[in-house]
Tab-separated table of C-alpha atoms in Angstrom:
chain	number	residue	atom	x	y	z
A	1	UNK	CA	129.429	148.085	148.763
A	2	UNK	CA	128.853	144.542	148.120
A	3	UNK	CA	126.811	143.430	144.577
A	4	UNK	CA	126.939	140.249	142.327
A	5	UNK	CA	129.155	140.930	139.342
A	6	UNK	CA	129.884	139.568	136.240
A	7	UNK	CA	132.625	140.311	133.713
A	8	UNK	CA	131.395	138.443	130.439
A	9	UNK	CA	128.289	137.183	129.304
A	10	UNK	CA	127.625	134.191	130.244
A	11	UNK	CA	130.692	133.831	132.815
A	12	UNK	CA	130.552	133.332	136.389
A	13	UNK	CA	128.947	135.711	138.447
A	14	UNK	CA	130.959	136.230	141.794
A	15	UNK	CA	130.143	138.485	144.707
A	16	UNK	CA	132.783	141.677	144.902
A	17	UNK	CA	133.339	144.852	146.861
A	18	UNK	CA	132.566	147.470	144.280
A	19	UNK	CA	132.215	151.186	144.500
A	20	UNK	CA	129.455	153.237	146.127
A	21	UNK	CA	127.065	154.819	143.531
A	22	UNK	CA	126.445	158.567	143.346
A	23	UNK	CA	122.677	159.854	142.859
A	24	UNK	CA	122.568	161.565	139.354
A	25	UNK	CA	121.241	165.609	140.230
A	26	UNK	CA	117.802	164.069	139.089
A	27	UNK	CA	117.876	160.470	140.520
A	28	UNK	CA	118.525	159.108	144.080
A	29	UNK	CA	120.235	156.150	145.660
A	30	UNK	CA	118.249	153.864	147.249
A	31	UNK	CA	119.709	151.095	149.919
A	32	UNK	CA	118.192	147.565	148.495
A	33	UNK	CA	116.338	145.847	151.052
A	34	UNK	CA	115.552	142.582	148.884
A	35	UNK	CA	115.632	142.106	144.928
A	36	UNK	CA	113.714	140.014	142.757
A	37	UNK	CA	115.659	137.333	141.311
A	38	UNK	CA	114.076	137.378	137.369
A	39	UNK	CA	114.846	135.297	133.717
A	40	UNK	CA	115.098	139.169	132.376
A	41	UNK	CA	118.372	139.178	134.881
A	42	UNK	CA	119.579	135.718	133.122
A	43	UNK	CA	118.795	136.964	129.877
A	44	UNK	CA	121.115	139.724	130.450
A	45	UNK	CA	123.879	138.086	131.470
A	46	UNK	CA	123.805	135.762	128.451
A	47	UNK	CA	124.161	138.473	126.384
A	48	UNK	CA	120.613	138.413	124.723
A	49	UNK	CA	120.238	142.417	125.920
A	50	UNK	CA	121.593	145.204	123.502
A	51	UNK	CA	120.891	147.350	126.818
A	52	UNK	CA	123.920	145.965	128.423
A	53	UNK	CA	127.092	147.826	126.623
A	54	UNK	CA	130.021	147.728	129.484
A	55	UNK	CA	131.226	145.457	131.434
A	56	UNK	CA	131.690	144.155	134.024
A	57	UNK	CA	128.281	144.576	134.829
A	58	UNK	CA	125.882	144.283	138.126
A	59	UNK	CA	122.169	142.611	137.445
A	60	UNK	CA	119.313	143.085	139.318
A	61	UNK	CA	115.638	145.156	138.156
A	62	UNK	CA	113.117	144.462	140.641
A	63	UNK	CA	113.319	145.646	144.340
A	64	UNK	CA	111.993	147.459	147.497
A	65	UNK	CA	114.767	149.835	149.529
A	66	UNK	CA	114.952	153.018	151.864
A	67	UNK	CA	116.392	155.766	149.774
A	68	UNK	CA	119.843	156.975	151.045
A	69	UNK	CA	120.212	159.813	149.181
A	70	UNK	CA	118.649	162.293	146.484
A	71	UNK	CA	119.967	164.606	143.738
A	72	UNK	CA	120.104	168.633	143.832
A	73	UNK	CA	117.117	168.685	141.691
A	74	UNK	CA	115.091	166.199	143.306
A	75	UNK	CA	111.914	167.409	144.798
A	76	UNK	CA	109.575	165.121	145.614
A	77	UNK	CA	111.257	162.224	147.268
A	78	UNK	CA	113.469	162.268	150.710
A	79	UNK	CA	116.077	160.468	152.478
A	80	UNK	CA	114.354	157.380	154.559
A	81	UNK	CA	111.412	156.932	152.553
A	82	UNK	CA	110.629	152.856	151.391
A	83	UNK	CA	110.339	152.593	147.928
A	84	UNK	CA	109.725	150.034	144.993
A	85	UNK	CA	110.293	151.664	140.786
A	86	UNK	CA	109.194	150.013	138.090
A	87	UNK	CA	112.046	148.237	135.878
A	88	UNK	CA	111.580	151.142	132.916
A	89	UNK	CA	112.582	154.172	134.288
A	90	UNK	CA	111.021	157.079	132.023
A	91	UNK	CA	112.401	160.524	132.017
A	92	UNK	CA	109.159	162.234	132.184
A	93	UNK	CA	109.361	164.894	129.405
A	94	UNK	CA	109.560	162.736	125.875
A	95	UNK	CA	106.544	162.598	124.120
A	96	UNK	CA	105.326	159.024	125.325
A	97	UNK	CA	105.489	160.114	129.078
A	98	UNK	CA	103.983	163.643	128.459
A	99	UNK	CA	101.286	160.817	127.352
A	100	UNK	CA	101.473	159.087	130.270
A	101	UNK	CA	102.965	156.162	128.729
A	102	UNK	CA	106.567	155.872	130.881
A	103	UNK	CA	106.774	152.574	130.236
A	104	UNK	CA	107.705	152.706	126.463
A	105	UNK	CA	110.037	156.051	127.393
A	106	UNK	CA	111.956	157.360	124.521
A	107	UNK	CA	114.782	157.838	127.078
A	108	UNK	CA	113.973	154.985	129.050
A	109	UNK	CA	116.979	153.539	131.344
A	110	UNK	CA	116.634	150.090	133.256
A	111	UNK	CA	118.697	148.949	136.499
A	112	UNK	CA	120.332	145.827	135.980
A	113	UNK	CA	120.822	146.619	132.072
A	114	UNK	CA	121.389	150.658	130.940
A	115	UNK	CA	123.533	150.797	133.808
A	116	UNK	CA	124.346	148.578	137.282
A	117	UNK	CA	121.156	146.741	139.365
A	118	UNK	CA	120.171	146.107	142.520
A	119	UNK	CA	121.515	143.013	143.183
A	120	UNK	CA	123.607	144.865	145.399
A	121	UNK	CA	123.584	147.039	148.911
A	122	UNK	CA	122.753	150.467	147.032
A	123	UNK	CA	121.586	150.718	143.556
A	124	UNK	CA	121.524	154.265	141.774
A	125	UNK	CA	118.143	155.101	139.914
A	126	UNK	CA	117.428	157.562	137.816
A	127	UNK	CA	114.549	160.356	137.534
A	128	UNK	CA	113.639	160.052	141.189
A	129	UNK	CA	110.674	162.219	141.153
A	130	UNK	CA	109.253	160.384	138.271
A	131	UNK	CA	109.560	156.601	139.188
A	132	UNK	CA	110.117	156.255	142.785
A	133	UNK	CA	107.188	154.919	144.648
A	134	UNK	CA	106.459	154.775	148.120
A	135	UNK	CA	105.438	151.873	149.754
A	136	UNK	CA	102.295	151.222	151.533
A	137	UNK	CA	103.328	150.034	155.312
A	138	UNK	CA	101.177	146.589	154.525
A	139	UNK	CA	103.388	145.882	152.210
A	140	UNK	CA	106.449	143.418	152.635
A	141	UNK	CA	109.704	143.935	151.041
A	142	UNK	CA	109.818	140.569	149.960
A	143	UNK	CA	106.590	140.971	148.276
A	144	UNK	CA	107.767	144.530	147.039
A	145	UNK	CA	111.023	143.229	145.705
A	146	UNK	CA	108.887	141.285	142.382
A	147	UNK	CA	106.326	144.433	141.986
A	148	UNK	CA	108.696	146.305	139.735
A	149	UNK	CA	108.919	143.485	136.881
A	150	UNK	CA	107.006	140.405	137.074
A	151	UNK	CA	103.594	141.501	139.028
A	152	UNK	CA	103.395	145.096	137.676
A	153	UNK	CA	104.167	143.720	134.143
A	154	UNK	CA	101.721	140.709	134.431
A	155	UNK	CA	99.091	143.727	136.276
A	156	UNK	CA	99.317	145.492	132.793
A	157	UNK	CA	99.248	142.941	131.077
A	158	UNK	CA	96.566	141.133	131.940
A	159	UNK	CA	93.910	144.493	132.869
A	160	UNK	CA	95.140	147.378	130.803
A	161	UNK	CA	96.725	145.999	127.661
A	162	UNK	CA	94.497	142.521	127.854
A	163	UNK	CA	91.640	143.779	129.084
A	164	UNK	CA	90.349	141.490	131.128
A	165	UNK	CA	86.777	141.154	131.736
A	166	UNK	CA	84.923	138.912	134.697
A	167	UNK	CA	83.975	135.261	132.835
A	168	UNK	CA	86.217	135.403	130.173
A	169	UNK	CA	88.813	132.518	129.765
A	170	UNK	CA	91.946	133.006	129.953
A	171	UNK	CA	95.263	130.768	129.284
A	172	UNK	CA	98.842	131.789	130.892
A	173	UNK	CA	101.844	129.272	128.876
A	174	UNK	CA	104.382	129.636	131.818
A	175	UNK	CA	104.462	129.409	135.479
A	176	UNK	CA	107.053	131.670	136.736
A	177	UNK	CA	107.762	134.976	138.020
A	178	UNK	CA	105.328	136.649	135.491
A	179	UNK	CA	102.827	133.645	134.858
A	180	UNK	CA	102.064	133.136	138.243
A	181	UNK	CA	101.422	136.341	138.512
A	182	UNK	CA	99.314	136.892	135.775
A	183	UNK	CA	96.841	134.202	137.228
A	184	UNK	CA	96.203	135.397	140.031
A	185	UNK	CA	95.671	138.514	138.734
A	186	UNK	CA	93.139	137.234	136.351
A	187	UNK	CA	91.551	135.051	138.712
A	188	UNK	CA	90.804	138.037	141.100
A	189	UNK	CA	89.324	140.262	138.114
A	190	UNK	CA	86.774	136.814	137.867
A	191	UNK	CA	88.549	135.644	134.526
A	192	UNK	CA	88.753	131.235	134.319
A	193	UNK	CA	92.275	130.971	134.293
A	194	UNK	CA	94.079	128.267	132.661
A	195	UNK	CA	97.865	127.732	133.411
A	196	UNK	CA	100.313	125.846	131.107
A	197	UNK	CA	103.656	124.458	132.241
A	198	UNK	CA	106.189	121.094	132.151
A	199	UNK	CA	106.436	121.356	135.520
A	200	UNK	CA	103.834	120.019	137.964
A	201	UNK	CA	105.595	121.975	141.114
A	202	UNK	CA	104.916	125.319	138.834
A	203	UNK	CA	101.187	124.142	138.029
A	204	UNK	CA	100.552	123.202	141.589
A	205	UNK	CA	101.623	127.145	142.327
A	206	UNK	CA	99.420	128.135	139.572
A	207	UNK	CA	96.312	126.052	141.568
A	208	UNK	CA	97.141	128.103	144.413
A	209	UNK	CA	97.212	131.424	142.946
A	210	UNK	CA	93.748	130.458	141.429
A	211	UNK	CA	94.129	128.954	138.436
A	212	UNK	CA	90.888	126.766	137.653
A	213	UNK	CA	92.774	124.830	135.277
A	214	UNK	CA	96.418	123.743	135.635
A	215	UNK	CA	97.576	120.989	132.831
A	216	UNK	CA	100.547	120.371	130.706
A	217	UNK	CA	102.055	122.317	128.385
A	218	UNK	CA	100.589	121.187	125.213
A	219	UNK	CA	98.069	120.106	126.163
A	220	UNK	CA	94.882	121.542	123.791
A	221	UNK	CA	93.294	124.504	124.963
A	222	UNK	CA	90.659	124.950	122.694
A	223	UNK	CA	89.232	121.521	123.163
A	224	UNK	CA	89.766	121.990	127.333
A	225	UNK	CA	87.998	125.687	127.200
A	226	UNK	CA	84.754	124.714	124.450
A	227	UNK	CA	86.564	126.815	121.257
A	228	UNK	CA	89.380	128.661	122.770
A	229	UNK	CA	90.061	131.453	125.525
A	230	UNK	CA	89.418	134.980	125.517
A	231	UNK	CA	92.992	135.896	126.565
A	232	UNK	CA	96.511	134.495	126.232
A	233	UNK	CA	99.490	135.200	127.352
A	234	UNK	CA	102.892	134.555	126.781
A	235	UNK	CA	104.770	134.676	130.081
A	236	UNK	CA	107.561	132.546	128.706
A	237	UNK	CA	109.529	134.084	125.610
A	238	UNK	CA	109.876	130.977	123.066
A	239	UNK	CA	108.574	130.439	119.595
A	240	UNK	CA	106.642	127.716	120.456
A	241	UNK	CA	104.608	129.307	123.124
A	242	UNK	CA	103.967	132.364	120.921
A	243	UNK	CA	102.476	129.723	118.831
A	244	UNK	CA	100.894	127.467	121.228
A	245	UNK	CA	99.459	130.853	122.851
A	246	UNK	CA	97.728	132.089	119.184
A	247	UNK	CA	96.506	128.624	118.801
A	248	UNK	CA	94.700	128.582	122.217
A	249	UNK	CA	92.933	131.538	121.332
A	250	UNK	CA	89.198	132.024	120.314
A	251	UNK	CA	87.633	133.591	117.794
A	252	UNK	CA	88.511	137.720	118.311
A	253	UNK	CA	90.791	136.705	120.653
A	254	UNK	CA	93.732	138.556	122.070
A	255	UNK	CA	97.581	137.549	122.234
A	256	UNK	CA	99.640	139.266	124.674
A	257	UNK	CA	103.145	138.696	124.622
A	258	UNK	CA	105.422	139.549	128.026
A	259	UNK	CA	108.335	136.927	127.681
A	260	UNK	CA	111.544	138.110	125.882
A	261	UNK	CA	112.297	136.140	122.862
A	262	UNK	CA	116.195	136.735	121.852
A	263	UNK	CA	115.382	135.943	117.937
A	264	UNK	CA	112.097	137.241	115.769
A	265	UNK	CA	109.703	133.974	116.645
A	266	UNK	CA	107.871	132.806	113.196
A	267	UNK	CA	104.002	133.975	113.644
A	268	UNK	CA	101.113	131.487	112.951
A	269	UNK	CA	99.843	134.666	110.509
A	270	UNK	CA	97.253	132.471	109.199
A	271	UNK	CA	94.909	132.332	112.584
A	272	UNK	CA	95.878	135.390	113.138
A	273	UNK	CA	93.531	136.566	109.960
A	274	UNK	CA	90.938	133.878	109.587
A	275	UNK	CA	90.274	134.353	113.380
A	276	UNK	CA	90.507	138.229	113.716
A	277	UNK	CA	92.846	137.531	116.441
A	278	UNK	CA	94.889	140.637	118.198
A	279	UNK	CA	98.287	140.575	119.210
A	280	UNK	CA	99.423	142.855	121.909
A	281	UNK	CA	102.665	143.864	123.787
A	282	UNK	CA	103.207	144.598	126.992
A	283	UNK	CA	106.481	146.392	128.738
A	284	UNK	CA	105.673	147.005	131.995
A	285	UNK	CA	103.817	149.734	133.958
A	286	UNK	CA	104.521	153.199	134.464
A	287	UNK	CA	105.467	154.283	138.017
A	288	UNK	CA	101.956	156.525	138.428
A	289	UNK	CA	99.574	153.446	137.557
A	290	UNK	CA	101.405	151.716	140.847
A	291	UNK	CA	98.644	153.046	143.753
A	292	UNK	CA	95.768	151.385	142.245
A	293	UNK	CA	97.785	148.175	142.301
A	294	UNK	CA	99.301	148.499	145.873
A	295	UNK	CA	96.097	149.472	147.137
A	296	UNK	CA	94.629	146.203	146.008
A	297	UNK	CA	98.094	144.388	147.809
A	298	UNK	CA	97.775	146.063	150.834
A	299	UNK	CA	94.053	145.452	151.422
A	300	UNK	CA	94.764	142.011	150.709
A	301	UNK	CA	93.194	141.240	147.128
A	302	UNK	CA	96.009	140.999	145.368
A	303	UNK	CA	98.878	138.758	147.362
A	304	UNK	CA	102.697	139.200	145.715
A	305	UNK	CA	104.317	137.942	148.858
A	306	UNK	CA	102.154	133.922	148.179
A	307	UNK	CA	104.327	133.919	145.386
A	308	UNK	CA	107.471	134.241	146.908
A	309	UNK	CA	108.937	130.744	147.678
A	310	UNK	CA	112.842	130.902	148.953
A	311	UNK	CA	114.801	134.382	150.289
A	312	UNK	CA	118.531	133.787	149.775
A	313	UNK	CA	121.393	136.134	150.699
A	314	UNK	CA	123.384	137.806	148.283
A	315	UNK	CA	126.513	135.286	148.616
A	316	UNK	CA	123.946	133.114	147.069
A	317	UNK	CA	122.325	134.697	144.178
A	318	UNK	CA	125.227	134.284	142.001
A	319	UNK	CA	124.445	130.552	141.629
A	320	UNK	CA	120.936	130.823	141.389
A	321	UNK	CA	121.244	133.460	138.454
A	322	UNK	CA	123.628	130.279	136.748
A	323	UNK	CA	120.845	127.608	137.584
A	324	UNK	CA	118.304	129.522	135.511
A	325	UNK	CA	120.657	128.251	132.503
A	326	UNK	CA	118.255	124.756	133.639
A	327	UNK	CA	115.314	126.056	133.981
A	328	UNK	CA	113.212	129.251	135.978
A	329	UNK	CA	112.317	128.054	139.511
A	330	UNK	CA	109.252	127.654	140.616
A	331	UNK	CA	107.876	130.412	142.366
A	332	UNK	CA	109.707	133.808	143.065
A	333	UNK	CA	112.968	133.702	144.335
A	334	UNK	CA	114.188	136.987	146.540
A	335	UNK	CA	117.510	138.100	147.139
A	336	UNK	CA	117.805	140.219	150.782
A	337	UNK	CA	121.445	141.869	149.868
């Protein structure tokens, strides 16, 4: 098969005929119909991911395929079905997933980092029964192929681990993958969103997605919102927006932190006492939340695919994965292998 390899961090990526994968007696290999292009996947390749231990080494997390085959002791899932997985792939029998909590799997594995991705013609994924899930025939692959990171993550995020209510402000610092996401996820629970970013193409995205507020970064949130939002979230991954996202915060407010940080950010521990302020993590969703959330794409609520602004082959993806060194895009980017 075909998949974008690289064989040190931070080295060029290059497109290479590779081996097929074999589907693990539990797991299944699934034939990638488009891929989410991610700054997770860039963070990987720079090295910032103790996940990644061999190389050379294939990215690639997000994505929506036809499975092509299944393990011996796979019982659930079949040849031909279209599927999406999340980008933690729990094992189903530790004690956080006996919980229900697959997403912070004791044995979790991750395309794209434990072992190869999908930015490839067949990736192998593990636990098939537990994580694969089928799609909904209203649903695109192209708007499947960010579900699996950025919009399940910012889903989570935002309703379950933020909880969200209708009314309540809330501020997203970073209009990519997962920020854009996150707002219009707020703004259809009835939440007044307010989007942070330095770039005006990303905060004109964030308008669209229904963000009632769309300013610069730095700009002061607390003065914009009357005393601070309810909600804030971190869709970035810098010490400065960890701190710019606890200062935007009202009183009682909640922190919710998505974007990967490669070193310990300093804390602003100070509001974070005298305000009773909460700060949460979030690490994506766990493959049996998913219906709830394609239910509310396919019916139209909820609309992944708006995000999406450029498909690219995979001959291409190599230099887009090196242009994130400048910046993340505007907008999702998808990669149709």
């Amino acid at each position: 098969m075909r998949a974008v390899v690289y064989d040190a961090f931070g080295a060029a990526p290059r497109v290479a005929d590779v081996p097929d994968p074999e589907p693990a007696p539990h797991g299944a290999v699934v034939r990638v119909l488009a891929t989410g292009l991610c700054r997770s996947d860039w963070h990987g390749w720079m090295g910032h991911d103790a996940d990644i231990t061999a190389l050379p080494h294939v990215p690639g997390h997000e994505l929506a395929g036809v499975i092509e085959a299944v393990g011996a002791e796979v019982r659930h899932r079949r040849p031909g079905e279209r599927v999406t997985v999340p980008f933690v792939c729990g094992c189903g029998s530790c004690p956080p997933c006996l919980a229900g909590d697959h997403q912070v799997c004791d044995r979790q594995t991750q395309p794209g980092f434990t072992h190869w991705g999908s930015f490839a013609e067949l990736v192998a994924l593990d636990f098939a029964d537990v994580n694969l899930v089928p799609l909904p025939e209203a649903v695109s692959d192209a708007a499947a192929a960010g579900l699996g990171c950025r919009f399940a993550t910012a889903y989570r995020a935002v309703l379950q681990v933020g909880r969200v209510r209708a009314g309540e402000w809330v501020a997203v610092h970073g209009c990519g993958g997962v920020g854009l996401s996150a707002v219009m996820i707020a703004a259809a629970a009835g939440a007044r969103v307010v989007a942070l970013d330095v770039a005006e193409a990303a905060l004109e995205l964030a308008r669209g997605a229904g963000a009632e507020l769309a300013v610069p970064a730095g700009t002061d949130v607390r003065e914009l919102t009357g005393g601070g939002v309810h909600l804030s979230v971190d869709a970035i991954g810098h010490e400065d927006v960890v701190a710019a996202s606890i200062a935007a915060l009202g009183k009682r407010g909640r922190h919710v932190q998505v974007g990967l940080l490669p070193e310990p950010p300093r804390v602003p521990m100070g509001l974070v006492i005298a305000g009773e302020l909460q700060l949460l993590g979030s690490h994506g969703m766990a493959a049996h939340a998913y219906p709830q959330m394609l239910a509310l794409v396919a019916a139209g609520r909820l609309r992944p695919g708006d995000l999406v602004t450029r498909e690219i082959g995979l001959e291409d993806a190599p230099a887009a994965l090196a242009a994130m060194s400048d910046g993340s895009p505007a907008g999702v980017t998808v990669i149709r292998p």
